[in-house]
Coordinates of C-alpha atoms in Angstrom, one line a residue:
M1 CA 18.1 -33.2 -5.8
K2 CA 16.6 -36.1 -3.9
K3 CA 14.8 -33.6 -1.6
R4 CA 13.3 -31.8 -4.5
V5 CA 12.1 -35.1 -6.1
C6 CA 10.5 -36.1 -2.7
H7 CA 8.9 -32.7 -2.4
L8 CA 7.4 -33.1 -5.9
F9 CA 6.1 -36.6 -5.2
N10 CA 4.4 -35.5 -1.9
S11 CA 2.6 -32.7 -3.8
I12 CA -1.2 -33.3 -4.0
S13 CA -1.2 -31.7 -7.4
T14 CA 1.3 -34.4 -8.7
K15 CA -0.9 -37.2 -7.2
V16 CA -4.0 -35.9 -8.9
I17 CA -2.3 -35.5 -12.2
L18 CA -1.0 -39.1 -12.1
I19 CA -4.5 -40.4 -11.4
M20 CA -6.0 -38.3 -14.2
L21 CA -3.4 -39.7 -16.7
V22 CA -4.0 -43.3 -15.7
M23 CA -7.8 -43.0 -15.8
V24 CA -8.4 -40.6 -18.7
L25 CA -5.6 -41.2 -21.2
P26 CA -7.0 -44.4 -22.8
L27 CA -10.4 -42.8 -23.2
N28 CA -8.8 -39.7 -24.9
L29 CA -7.0 -41.9 -27.4
I30 CA -10.2 -43.7 -28.4
A31 CA -12.2 -40.5 -28.5
I32 CA -9.7 -38.9 -30.9
I33 CA -9.8 -41.8 -33.4
A34 CA -13.6 -42.2 -33.1
N35 CA -14.4 -38.5 -33.4
E36 CA -12.4 -38.1 -36.7
K37 CA -14.4 -40.9 -38.3
V38 CA -17.7 -39.8 -37.0
I39 CA -17.1 -36.2 -38.0
D40 CA -16.3 -37.2 -41.7
T41 CA -19.4 -39.4 -41.9
M42 CA -21.7 -36.7 -40.3
V43 CA -20.4 -34.0 -42.6
N44 CA -21.0 -36.0 -45.7
Q45 CA -24.5 -37.0 -44.6
N46 CA -25.5 -33.4 -43.8
K47 CA -24.0 -32.1 -47.0
M48 CA -26.1 -34.6 -49.0
S49 CA -29.2 -33.6 -47.0
A50 CA -28.5 -29.9 -47.6
Q51 CA -28.0 -30.5 -51.3
T52 CA -31.3 -32.4 -51.5
L53 CA -33.1 -29.6 -49.7
A54 CA -31.6 -27.0 -52.1
D55 CA -32.5 -29.1 -55.2
T56 CA -36.1 -29.6 -54.0
F57 CA -36.6 -26.0 -53.1
T58 CA -35.3 -24.7 -56.4
S59 CA -37.6 -27.2 -58.2
E60 CA -40.6 -25.9 -56.3
I61 CA -39.7 -22.3 -57.1
E62 CA -39.1 -23.2 -60.8
T63 CA -42.5 -24.7 -61.0
Q64 CA -44.0 -21.5 -59.5
M65 CA -42.0 -19.4 -62.0
T66 CA -43.4 -21.5 -64.9
N67 CA -46.9 -21.1 -63.5
T68 CA -46.4 -17.4 -63.3
H69 CA -45.3 -17.1 -66.9
T70 CA -48.1 -19.4 -68.1
L71 CA -50.8 -17.4 -66.3
L72 CA -49.5 -14.1 -67.6
Y73 CA -49.4 -15.4 -71.2
Y74 CA -52.9 -16.8 -70.9
F75 CA -54.3 -13.4 -69.9
L76 CA -52.3 -11.7 -72.6
T77 CA -53.6 -14.0 -75.4
K78 CA -57.0 -15.4 -74.1
N79 CA -58.5 -12.8 -71.8
P80 CA -60.8 -10.5 -73.7
D81 CA -60.4 -7.6 -71.2
C82 CA -56.6 -7.7 -71.5
I83 CA -56.8 -7.8 -75.3
Q84 CA -59.3 -5.0 -75.2
M85 CA -57.0 -2.9 -73.1
K86 CA -54.1 -3.5 -75.4
L87 CA -56.1 -2.3 -78.4
Q88 CA -57.1 1.1 -76.8
E89 CA -55.3 4.2 -78.0
E90 CA -56.4 6.5 -75.2
D91 CA -57.7 6.4 -71.6
N92 CA -61.4 6.1 -72.2
Y93 CA -64.4 4.3 -70.6
T94 CA -63.6 1.1 -72.5
Y95 CA -60.1 1.1 -71.2
Q96 CA -61.0 1.8 -67.6
S97 CA -63.8 -0.8 -67.7
S98 CA -61.5 -3.4 -69.2
K99 CA -58.8 -2.5 -66.6
Q100 CA -61.2 -3.1 -63.7
K101 CA -62.3 -6.4 -65.1
L102 CA -58.7 -7.5 -65.8
F103 CA -57.8 -6.7 -62.2
F104 CA -60.5 -8.9 -60.7
S105 CA -59.7 -11.7 -63.2
L106 CA -56.1 -11.5 -62.0
K107 CA -57.2 -11.6 -58.4
S108 CA -59.4 -14.6 -59.0
M109 CA -56.9 -16.6 -61.0
G110 CA -53.8 -15.5 -59.1
S111 CA -55.2 -16.6 -55.7
M112 CA -55.9 -20.1 -57.1
T113 CA -52.6 -20.5 -58.9
D114 CA -49.4 -21.7 -57.3
G115 CA -47.5 -18.9 -58.9
G116 CA -46.0 -15.5 -58.1
D117 CA -46.8 -13.1 -55.2
G118 CA -48.0 -10.5 -57.7
Y119 CA -48.7 -9.7 -61.4
F120 CA -48.7 -6.6 -63.5
Y121 CA -49.6 -5.3 -67.0
Y122 CA -48.2 -1.9 -68.0
M123 CA -49.7 0.1 -70.9
K124 CA -47.0 2.2 -72.5
K125 CA -49.3 4.7 -74.2
M126 CA -51.3 5.5 -71.1
K127 CA -48.3 5.0 -68.7
D128 CA -50.7 3.1 -66.6
V129 CA -50.4 -0.2 -64.7
V130 CA -52.8 -3.0 -63.6
V131 CA -51.2 -4.6 -60.6
Y132 CA -52.3 -7.3 -58.2
D133 CA -50.5 -8.4 -55.0
E134 CA -51.6 -11.4 -52.9
N135 CA -50.7 -9.5 -49.7
P136 CA -51.6 -5.9 -50.4
K137 CA -50.9 -3.4 -47.6
D138 CA -51.5 -0.1 -49.4
S139 CA -53.0 -0.5 -52.9
N140 CA -52.5 3.2 -53.8
N141 CA -48.9 3.0 -52.8
L142 CA -48.4 -0.2 -54.6
Y143 CA -49.8 1.3 -57.8
H144 CA -47.4 4.3 -57.7
T145 CA -44.4 2.1 -56.7
M146 CA -44.9 -0.3 -59.6
N147 CA -45.4 2.6 -62.0
E148 CA -42.2 4.2 -61.0
F149 CA -40.3 0.9 -61.1
I150 CA -41.5 0.0 -64.6
E151 CA -40.8 3.5 -66.0
K152 CA -37.3 3.3 -64.6
Q153 CA -36.7 -0.1 -66.3
L154 CA -37.9 1.4 -69.5
D155 CA -35.6 4.3 -69.2
D156 CA -32.6 2.0 -68.4
G157 CA -33.5 -0.5 -71.1
I158 CA -35.4 -3.6 -70.1
T159 CA -33.6 -6.9 -69.8
G160 CA -36.2 -9.5 -70.2
G161 CA -36.5 -12.7 -68.1
W162 CA -36.2 -13.3 -64.4
H163 CA -33.9 -11.0 -62.5
I164 CA -33.4 -9.8 -58.9
Y165 CA -34.3 -6.2 -57.9
E166 CA -34.3 -4.4 -54.6
F167 CA -36.5 -1.6 -53.6
N168 CA -38.4 -0.5 -50.5
S169 CA -35.7 -2.4 -48.4
Y170 CA -36.9 -5.8 -49.9
K171 CA -35.5 -8.1 -52.5
Y172 CA -37.7 -9.4 -55.3
L173 CA -37.4 -11.9 -58.1
F174 CA -39.0 -10.2 -61.1
L175 CA -40.2 -11.5 -64.4
I176 CA -40.3 -8.7 -67.0
V177 CA -41.5 -9.2 -70.6
E178 CA -41.6 -6.3 -73.0
Q179 CA -43.9 -6.0 -76.1
K180 CA -44.5 -3.2 -78.5
S181 CA -47.3 -1.6 -76.5
M182 CA -47.1 -3.4 -73.2
V183 CA -44.8 -4.6 -70.4
Y184 CA -46.0 -7.4 -68.2
G185 CA -44.6 -9.7 -65.6
G186 CA -44.8 -10.9 -62.0
W187 CA -42.7 -11.2 -58.9
F188 CA -41.8 -13.2 -55.8
N189 CA -40.8 -11.7 -52.5
L190 CA -37.3 -13.2 -52.0
D191 CA -37.3 -12.5 -48.2
A192 CA -40.5 -14.6 -47.9
L193 CA -39.0 -17.4 -50.0
M194 CA -35.9 -17.4 -47.9
K195 CA -38.0 -17.7 -44.7
K196 CA -39.8 -20.7 -46.1
L197 CA -36.4 -22.3 -46.7
E198 CA -35.1 -21.4 -43.3
H199 CA -38.1 -23.2 -41.7
R200 CA -36.9 -26.4 -43.4
L201 CA -33.3 -26.1 -42.1
S202 CA -32.6 -27.7 -38.8
Y203 CA -29.5 -25.5 -38.1
T204 CA -28.9 -22.2 -36.3
D205 CA -25.6 -21.0 -37.8
Y206 CA -26.2 -20.8 -41.5
S207 CA -26.5 -18.5 -44.5
I208 CA -28.7 -18.5 -47.6
D209 CA -28.2 -16.5 -50.7
L210 CA -30.1 -16.4 -54.0
S211 CA -28.3 -14.3 -56.6
E212 CA -27.5 -14.0 -60.3
G213 CA -24.4 -15.8 -61.4
M214 CA -22.9 -16.3 -57.9
S215 CA -20.7 -19.4 -57.6
P216 CA -20.2 -21.0 -54.1
S217 CA -16.9 -20.7 -52.4
N218 CA -15.9 -23.6 -50.1
T219 CA -14.2 -23.0 -46.8
S220 CA -12.6 -25.3 -44.2
D221 CA -15.1 -24.5 -41.5
R222 CA -18.4 -24.5 -43.5
I223 CA -20.4 -26.9 -45.7
V224 CA -21.5 -25.2 -48.9
V225 CA -24.0 -26.5 -51.4
S226 CA -25.7 -24.9 -54.4
A227 CA -28.5 -25.4 -56.9
N228 CA -29.2 -23.7 -60.2
L229 CA -32.5 -21.9 -60.9
K230 CA -32.5 -20.7 -64.5
K231 CA -29.9 -18.0 -64.5
L232 CA -30.0 -17.8 -60.7
N233 CA -27.9 -19.7 -58.1
L234 CA -29.1 -20.8 -54.6
V235 CA -26.2 -21.2 -52.1
I236 CA -26.7 -22.7 -48.6
S237 CA -23.7 -22.5 -46.2
V238 CA -23.8 -24.3 -42.8
K239 CA -21.1 -24.1 -40.1
K240 CA -19.4 -27.5 -39.5
S241 CA -19.3 -27.0 -35.8
E242 CA -23.1 -27.3 -35.7
I243 CA -23.1 -30.7 -37.4
V244 CA -20.2 -32.3 -35.6
G245 CA -21.6 -31.3 -32.3
G246 CA -24.0 -34.2 -32.4
I247 CA -21.7 -37.1 -32.5
S248 CA -23.6 -40.3 -31.6
K249 CA -22.4 -43.6 -33.1
Y250 CA -18.8 -44.0 -31.9
V251 CA -19.6 -42.9 -28.4
T252 CA -20.5 -46.5 -27.6
A253 CA -16.8 -47.4 -27.3
L254 CA -16.3 -44.5 -24.9
Q255 CA -19.2 -45.6 -22.8
T256 CA -17.9 -49.2 -22.6
M257 CA -14.6 -48.0 -21.3
A258 CA -16.4 -45.7 -18.9
F259 CA -18.3 -48.7 -17.4
L260 CA -15.0 -50.6 -16.9
Y261 CA -13.5 -47.7 -15.0
L262 CA -16.6 -47.5 -12.8
A263 CA -15.4 -50.6 -11.1
L264 CA -12.3 -48.7 -10.0
I265 CA -14.3 -46.0 -8.3
P266 CA -14.1 -47.6 -4.8
L267 CA -10.3 -47.8 -5.0
L268 CA -10.1 -44.3 -6.2
F269 CA -12.4 -43.2 -3.4
L270 CA -10.2 -44.8 -0.7
F271 CA -7.1 -43.3 -2.2
L272 CA -8.6 -39.8 -2.3
K273 CA -10.0 -40.2 1.2
I274 CA -6.4 -40.8 2.5
I275 CA -4.7 -37.9 0.6
L276 CA -7.6 -35.4 0.5
I277 CA -10.6 -36.1 2.7
K278 CA -8.8 -37.0 5.9
P279 CA -6.6 -33.8 6.0
L280 CA -9.7 -31.7 5.2
K281 CA -11.5 -33.2 8.2
I282 CA -8.6 -32.3 10.4
V283 CA -8.7 -28.7 9.1
N284 CA -12.5 -28.5 9.5
H285 CA -12.3 -29.9 13.1
A286 CA -9.7 -27.2 14.0
H287 CA -12.0 -24.5 12.6
R288 CA -14.9 -25.8 14.7
Q289 CA -12.8 -25.7 17.8
I290 CA -11.9 -22.0 17.1
K291 CA -15.6 -21.3 16.5
K292 CA -16.6 -22.8 19.8
G293 CA -14.1 -20.5 21.6
N294 CA -11.1 -22.8 22.1
Q295 CA -8.6 -20.2 21.1
D296 CA -5.6 -22.3 22.2
Y297 CA -6.3 -25.2 19.8
R298 CA -3.6 -26.0 17.3
I299 CA -3.1 -28.7 14.6
S300 CA -0.5 -31.1 15.7
D301 CA -1.1 -33.8 13.0
K302 CA 1.6 -34.5 10.4
A303 CA 0.5 -33.6 6.9
N304 CA 0.8 -36.1 4.0
S305 CA 1.5 -33.5 1.4
V306 CA 3.2 -30.1 0.9
E307 CA -0.1 -28.2 0.4
Y308 CA -1.7 -29.5 3.6
M309 CA 1.5 -28.9 5.6
E310 CA 1.3 -25.2 4.5
A311 CA -2.5 -25.2 5.3
Y312 CA -1.8 -26.5 8.9
Q313 CA 0.9 -24.0 9.4
S314 CA -1.3 -21.2 8.2
F315 CA -4.1 -22.3 10.5
N316 CA -1.8 -22.3 13.5
Q317 CA -0.5 -18.9 12.6
M318 CA -4.1 -17.6 12.2
A319 CA -5.0 -19.0 15.7
D320 CA -1.9 -17.2 17.1
N321 CA -3.1 -13.9 15.6
I322 CA -6.7 -14.1 16.8
K323 CA -6.0 -12.7 20.3
A324 CA -4.1 -9.8 18.7
L325 CA -7.0 -9.3 16.3
R326 CA -9.5 -9.2 19.2
I327 CA -7.5 -6.5 20.9
E328 CA -7.3 -4.6 17.7
G329 CA -11.1 -5.0 17.3
Y330 CA -11.7 -3.6 20.8
E331 CA -9.5 -0.6 19.9
K332 CA -11.4 0.0 16.7
E333 CA -14.7 -0.2 18.6
I334 CA -13.4 2.4 21.1
A335 CA -12.4 4.6 18.2
R336 CA -15.8 4.2 16.6
Q337 CA -17.5 5.2 19.8
K338 CA -15.2 8.3 20.0
I339 CA -16.2 9.2 16.5
E340 CA -19.9 8.8 17.3
L341 CA -19.4 11.0 20.4
R342 CA -17.6 13.6 18.1
N343 CA -20.6 13.5 15.8
L344 CA -22.9 14.2 18.7
Q345 CA -20.7 17.1 19.8
L346 CA -20.9 18.4 16.2
Q347 CA -24.6 18.3 16.4
I348 CA -24.6 20.3 19.7
R349 CA -23.1 23.4 18.2
P350 CA -22.0 26.0 20.8
H351 CA -22.6 28.9 18.5
F352 CA -26.2 27.7 17.8
L353 CA -26.8 27.3 21.6
L354 CA -25.2 30.6 22.4
N355 CA -27.5 32.5 20.0
T356 CA -30.5 30.6 21.3
F357 CA -29.7 31.5 24.9
N358 CA -29.1 35.1 24.0
L359 CA -32.5 35.1 22.3
I360 CA -34.2 33.6 25.4
Y361 CA -32.4 36.3 27.5
T362 CA -33.6 39.1 25.3
L363 CA -37.2 37.8 25.2
S364 CA -37.2 37.4 29.0
Q365 CA -36.0 41.0 29.4
R366 CA -38.9 42.1 27.3
K367 CA -41.3 39.9 29.4
E368 CA -42.3 37.9 26.3
M369 CA -42.7 34.7 28.3
T370 CA -44.9 32.9 25.7
A371 CA -42.1 33.1 23.2
V372 CA -39.5 32.1 25.8
Q373 CA -41.6 29.0 26.6
Q374 CA -41.8 28.0 22.9
I375 CA -38.1 28.3 22.5
I376 CA -37.4 26.2 25.6
I377 CA -39.9 23.6 24.4
Y378 CA -38.0 23.5 21.1
L379 CA -34.6 23.1 22.8
S380 CA -36.1 20.3 25.0
E381 CA -37.3 18.5 21.9
Y382 CA -34.0 19.1 20.2
F383 CA -31.9 17.5 22.9
R384 CA -34.4 14.7 23.4
Y385 CA -34.2 13.9 19.7
I386 CA -30.4 13.8 19.8
F387 CA -29.9 11.7 23.0
R388 CA -33.0 9.6 23.4
S389 CA -32.7 7.2 20.4
E390 CA -29.8 4.8 19.9
K391 CA -31.0 4.2 16.4
E392 CA -28.9 5.4 13.4
L393 CA -32.1 6.2 11.5
E394 CA -35.4 7.8 12.7
L395 CA -38.8 8.0 11.2
F396 CA -39.3 11.2 9.3
P397 CA -42.3 12.5 11.3
K398 CA -40.0 12.9 14.3
E399 CA -37.6 15.0 12.1
L400 CA -40.5 17.0 10.8
K401 CA -41.8 17.8 14.3
L402 CA -38.3 19.1 15.2
I403 CA -38.2 21.2 12.0
Q404 CA -41.6 22.7 12.7
G405 CA -40.4 23.7 16.2
Y406 CA -37.3 25.3 14.7
V407 CA -39.3 27.3 12.2
K408 CA -41.5 28.6 15.1
M409 CA -38.4 29.7 17.0
V410 CA -36.8 31.5 14.1
C411 CA -40.1 33.3 13.4
I412 CA -39.8 34.7 16.9
N413 CA -36.2 35.7 16.3
Y414 CA -36.9 37.4 13.0
S415 CA -40.3 39.0 14.0
G416 CA -42.4 36.7 11.9
N417 CA -40.4 37.2 8.7
V418 CA -40.0 33.5 8.1
E419 CA -42.8 31.3 6.8
A420 CA -42.7 27.6 6.0
E421 CA -45.0 25.3 4.0
Y422 CA -44.9 21.5 4.1
H423 CA -46.1 19.2 1.4
I424 CA -45.5 15.6 2.5
E425 CA -47.0 12.6 0.8
P426 CA -48.5 10.0 3.1
E427 CA -46.0 7.3 2.2
V428 CA -43.1 9.5 3.4
Q429 CA -44.5 9.3 7.0
Y430 CA -43.0 5.7 7.0
V431 CA -39.5 6.6 5.7
R432 CA -36.5 6.6 8.0
V433 CA -33.8 9.2 7.7
P434 CA -30.5 10.0 9.4
P435 CA -31.2 12.4 12.4
L436 CA -31.0 16.1 11.7
L437 CA -30.2 15.5 7.9
I438 CA -33.2 17.6 6.7
H439 CA -33.1 19.9 9.8
N440 CA -29.6 21.1 8.9
F441 CA -30.7 22.2 5.4
I442 CA -33.6 24.2 7.0
E443 CA -31.1 25.9 9.3
N444 CA -28.9 26.8 6.3
A445 CA -32.0 28.2 4.4
V446 CA -32.7 30.5 7.4
K447 CA -29.0 31.4 8.0
H448 CA -28.2 32.3 4.4
G449 CA -31.6 33.3 3.1
V450 CA -33.0 35.9 5.4
K451 CA -33.2 39.4 3.9
Q452 CA -33.7 42.5 6.1
G453 CA -37.3 43.5 6.1
T454 CA -38.4 40.8 3.7
M455 CA -40.4 37.7 4.3
L456 CA -38.5 34.4 3.7
H457 CA -40.6 31.6 2.3
I458 CA -39.4 28.0 2.8
T459 CA -41.1 25.1 1.1
V460 CA -40.5 21.5 2.3
T461 CA -41.8 18.7 0.1
G462 CA -41.5 14.9 0.5
R463 CA -42.4 12.4 -2.3
Y464 CA -42.2 8.7 -2.7
A465 CA -42.2 7.1 -6.2
D466 CA -40.6 4.2 -8.0
K467 CA -39.0 3.0 -4.8
K468 CA -37.2 6.4 -4.3
V469 CA -37.7 9.1 -1.7
I470 CA -37.2 12.7 -2.7
F471 CA -37.0 15.6 -0.3
Q472 CA -36.8 19.2 -1.6
I473 CA -36.1 22.3 0.5
T474 CA -36.6 25.6 -1.4
D475 CA -36.3 29.2 -0.2
D476 CA -36.7 32.6 -1.9
G477 CA -33.8 34.1 0.0
N478 CA -30.4 35.5 -1.0
G479 CA -29.3 32.6 -3.1
M480 CA -25.7 31.7 -3.8
S481 CA -23.0 33.1 -6.1
G482 CA -21.8 30.9 -9.0
E483 CA -18.5 30.3 -7.2
S484 CA -20.1 29.2 -3.9
L485 CA -22.5 27.0 -5.8
E486 CA -19.7 25.3 -7.7
K487 CA -17.8 24.7 -4.4
C488 CA -20.9 23.1 -2.8
R489 CA -21.4 20.8 -5.9
K490 CA -17.8 19.7 -5.8
L491 CA -18.0 18.9 -2.1
L492 CA -21.2 16.8 -2.8
Q493 CA -19.5 15.0 -5.7
G494 CA -16.4 14.2 -3.6
D495 CA -14.1 16.1 -5.9
T496 CA -12.8 18.3 -3.0
E497 CA -12.5 18.2 0.8
P498 CA -13.8 20.8 3.2
E499 CA -11.3 23.7 3.6
N500 CA -11.6 23.7 7.4
F501 CA -13.8 22.5 10.3
T502 CA -16.5 25.2 9.8
S503 CA -16.5 25.5 6.0
G504 CA -18.3 22.8 4.1
I505 CA -18.1 20.1 6.8
G506 CA -21.9 19.9 7.0
L507 CA -22.4 19.2 3.3
S508 CA -19.6 16.7 3.2
N509 CA -21.0 14.8 6.3
S510 CA -24.5 14.9 4.9
I511 CA -23.7 13.1 1.7
R512 CA -21.4 10.6 3.4
R513 CA -24.1 9.7 6.0
L514 CA -26.7 9.4 3.3
R515 CA -24.6 7.1 1.1
H516 CA -23.5 5.1 4.2
F517 CA -27.1 4.1 4.8
Y518 CA -28.6 4.0 1.2
G519 CA -25.6 3.3 -1.0
P520 CA -24.0 5.2 -4.0
Q521 CA -27.4 5.9 -5.6
A522 CA -28.2 8.4 -2.9
K523 CA -27.4 12.0 -3.9
I524 CA -27.9 15.6 -2.9
E525 CA -28.2 18.3 -5.5
I526 CA -28.2 22.1 -5.1
M527 CA -29.7 24.7 -7.5
S528 CA -29.5 28.4 -6.8
V529 CA -29.9 31.8 -8.4
Q530 CA -28.2 34.7 -6.6
G531 CA -30.7 37.1 -5.1
E532 CA -33.6 34.9 -6.0
M533 CA -33.7 31.3 -4.6
T534 CA -31.9 28.2 -3.4
S535 CA -33.2 24.6 -3.7
V536 CA -31.7 21.5 -2.2
I537 CA -32.9 18.1 -3.5
I538 CA -32.2 15.0 -1.4
Q539 CA -32.8 11.7 -3.1
F540 CA -32.2 8.0 -2.1
P541 CA -33.6 4.6 -2.9
Y542 CA -36.1 3.2 -0.4
N543 CA -38.4 0.2 -0.5
L544 CA -41.3 0.7 1.9
E545 CA -42.3 -3.0 1.6
V546 CA -38.9 -4.2 2.8
E547 CA -37.5 -1.5 5.1
N548 CA -40.6 -0.2 6.8
E549 CA -41.1 -2.9 9.5
V550 CA -41.8 -0.6 12.4
T551 CA -44.8 1.6 12.8
I552 CA -44.7 5.3 13.7
D553 CA -44.3 5.8 17.5

């Protein structure tokens, strides 16, 4: 038991916790008491402010509603054009003339009056409406919309006074007054009114609602205020967390205590230096010794806590393992070199060389020395390309030169029945590719695409766009069966492994090499129609501005 207590006391975690309790506990107690008082005060102040804002806003809207009703009634009783329209029994010249004059009068008076957003007079006999909107977007559409709206209200039975309606995805506060021969009224765009109110609020987490007969519901986490507007009710709800986040007054006590504890900082620093900083310096010094090459250095100092004792032991164990890790690293490097040698051996394919030498022999028998020379030049370039460079990537023009030499050789072998076209954008000349990546797909096009007595056309394109390189090799040869095409696609997606060393190993190695250098966004796609064509698309990300730092040799 005594040993366990001693172990606990020597723990750096225990020491840090004790320091935190001594330094922070009094501040926490003060903060809890002060925060409760400040929160209550701030909530009440903000609730009063929100209530005042709601009352002021509803008063302004009520004034506008009164002005709207006064203006409409004035036109109805005093404006001669409106009176003249009302007296007409049919749609004649007098009616139309009065209608036009009434519209312009509405426009003139409405723009100068602090009233509604729009006004209308609807003649029941003519089923016609005079409508004015302060912010018209489409007058013809407004006319038809208002006509349909009023006719619907007439069909449903008009409820006079101010009410909220919704159409065309907007909410409106409408005044509708029905007389024997006419319906008139005005409206406010509620969405616009709410935006004006939102600009006056200094909060971000709030809700505003103006509705008929809605009573506010209080919740523990929100402040809710309301104001009546005739038969309407404006409700503003604000989240308390926004208000109490700005505590200011009672922080003074916390600040005073914080200044008192500042005087203890030197003592705290000395204590932490002994239990934390000094052991860290020992560990850092040991790491520097290892970095300088002193592989026999070990930490012999006694730790002052359990955690650092484990750290010292772990470091010494790490140092003991470094020599073994070095040996393992050498073995891995040898294995990597063997793999690279194996890759080179895979590139020097005996079957390919045997066929090439047989072709040279046949041509020499026929005394076609020019063709023999061309094939020997191609083989020379082939081996130089494989063995000369120690780089993992080569500029594409070198690969293209080798491809062109290969096509010349197969033209000799197949009596000119192979033809190739090259469409390479200038930017692609500066792109680096894994050696023989494109060349291998050209070989496959010849190997599987040649038809007896038919010209094989091969097209090689290279494009650079949106920081991506796209190579496409297309031939009009034998194509692939659906089963073979599906196997190739699964190999490229990594869903299956090659069946043996000769079947599919080329495709698998190609996609692995490409993703090794250019990441998982690199891809190879194959499209084919049996008896018609095969197309291989090689795509990988490439930033010429960053990766092209070496000019073409």
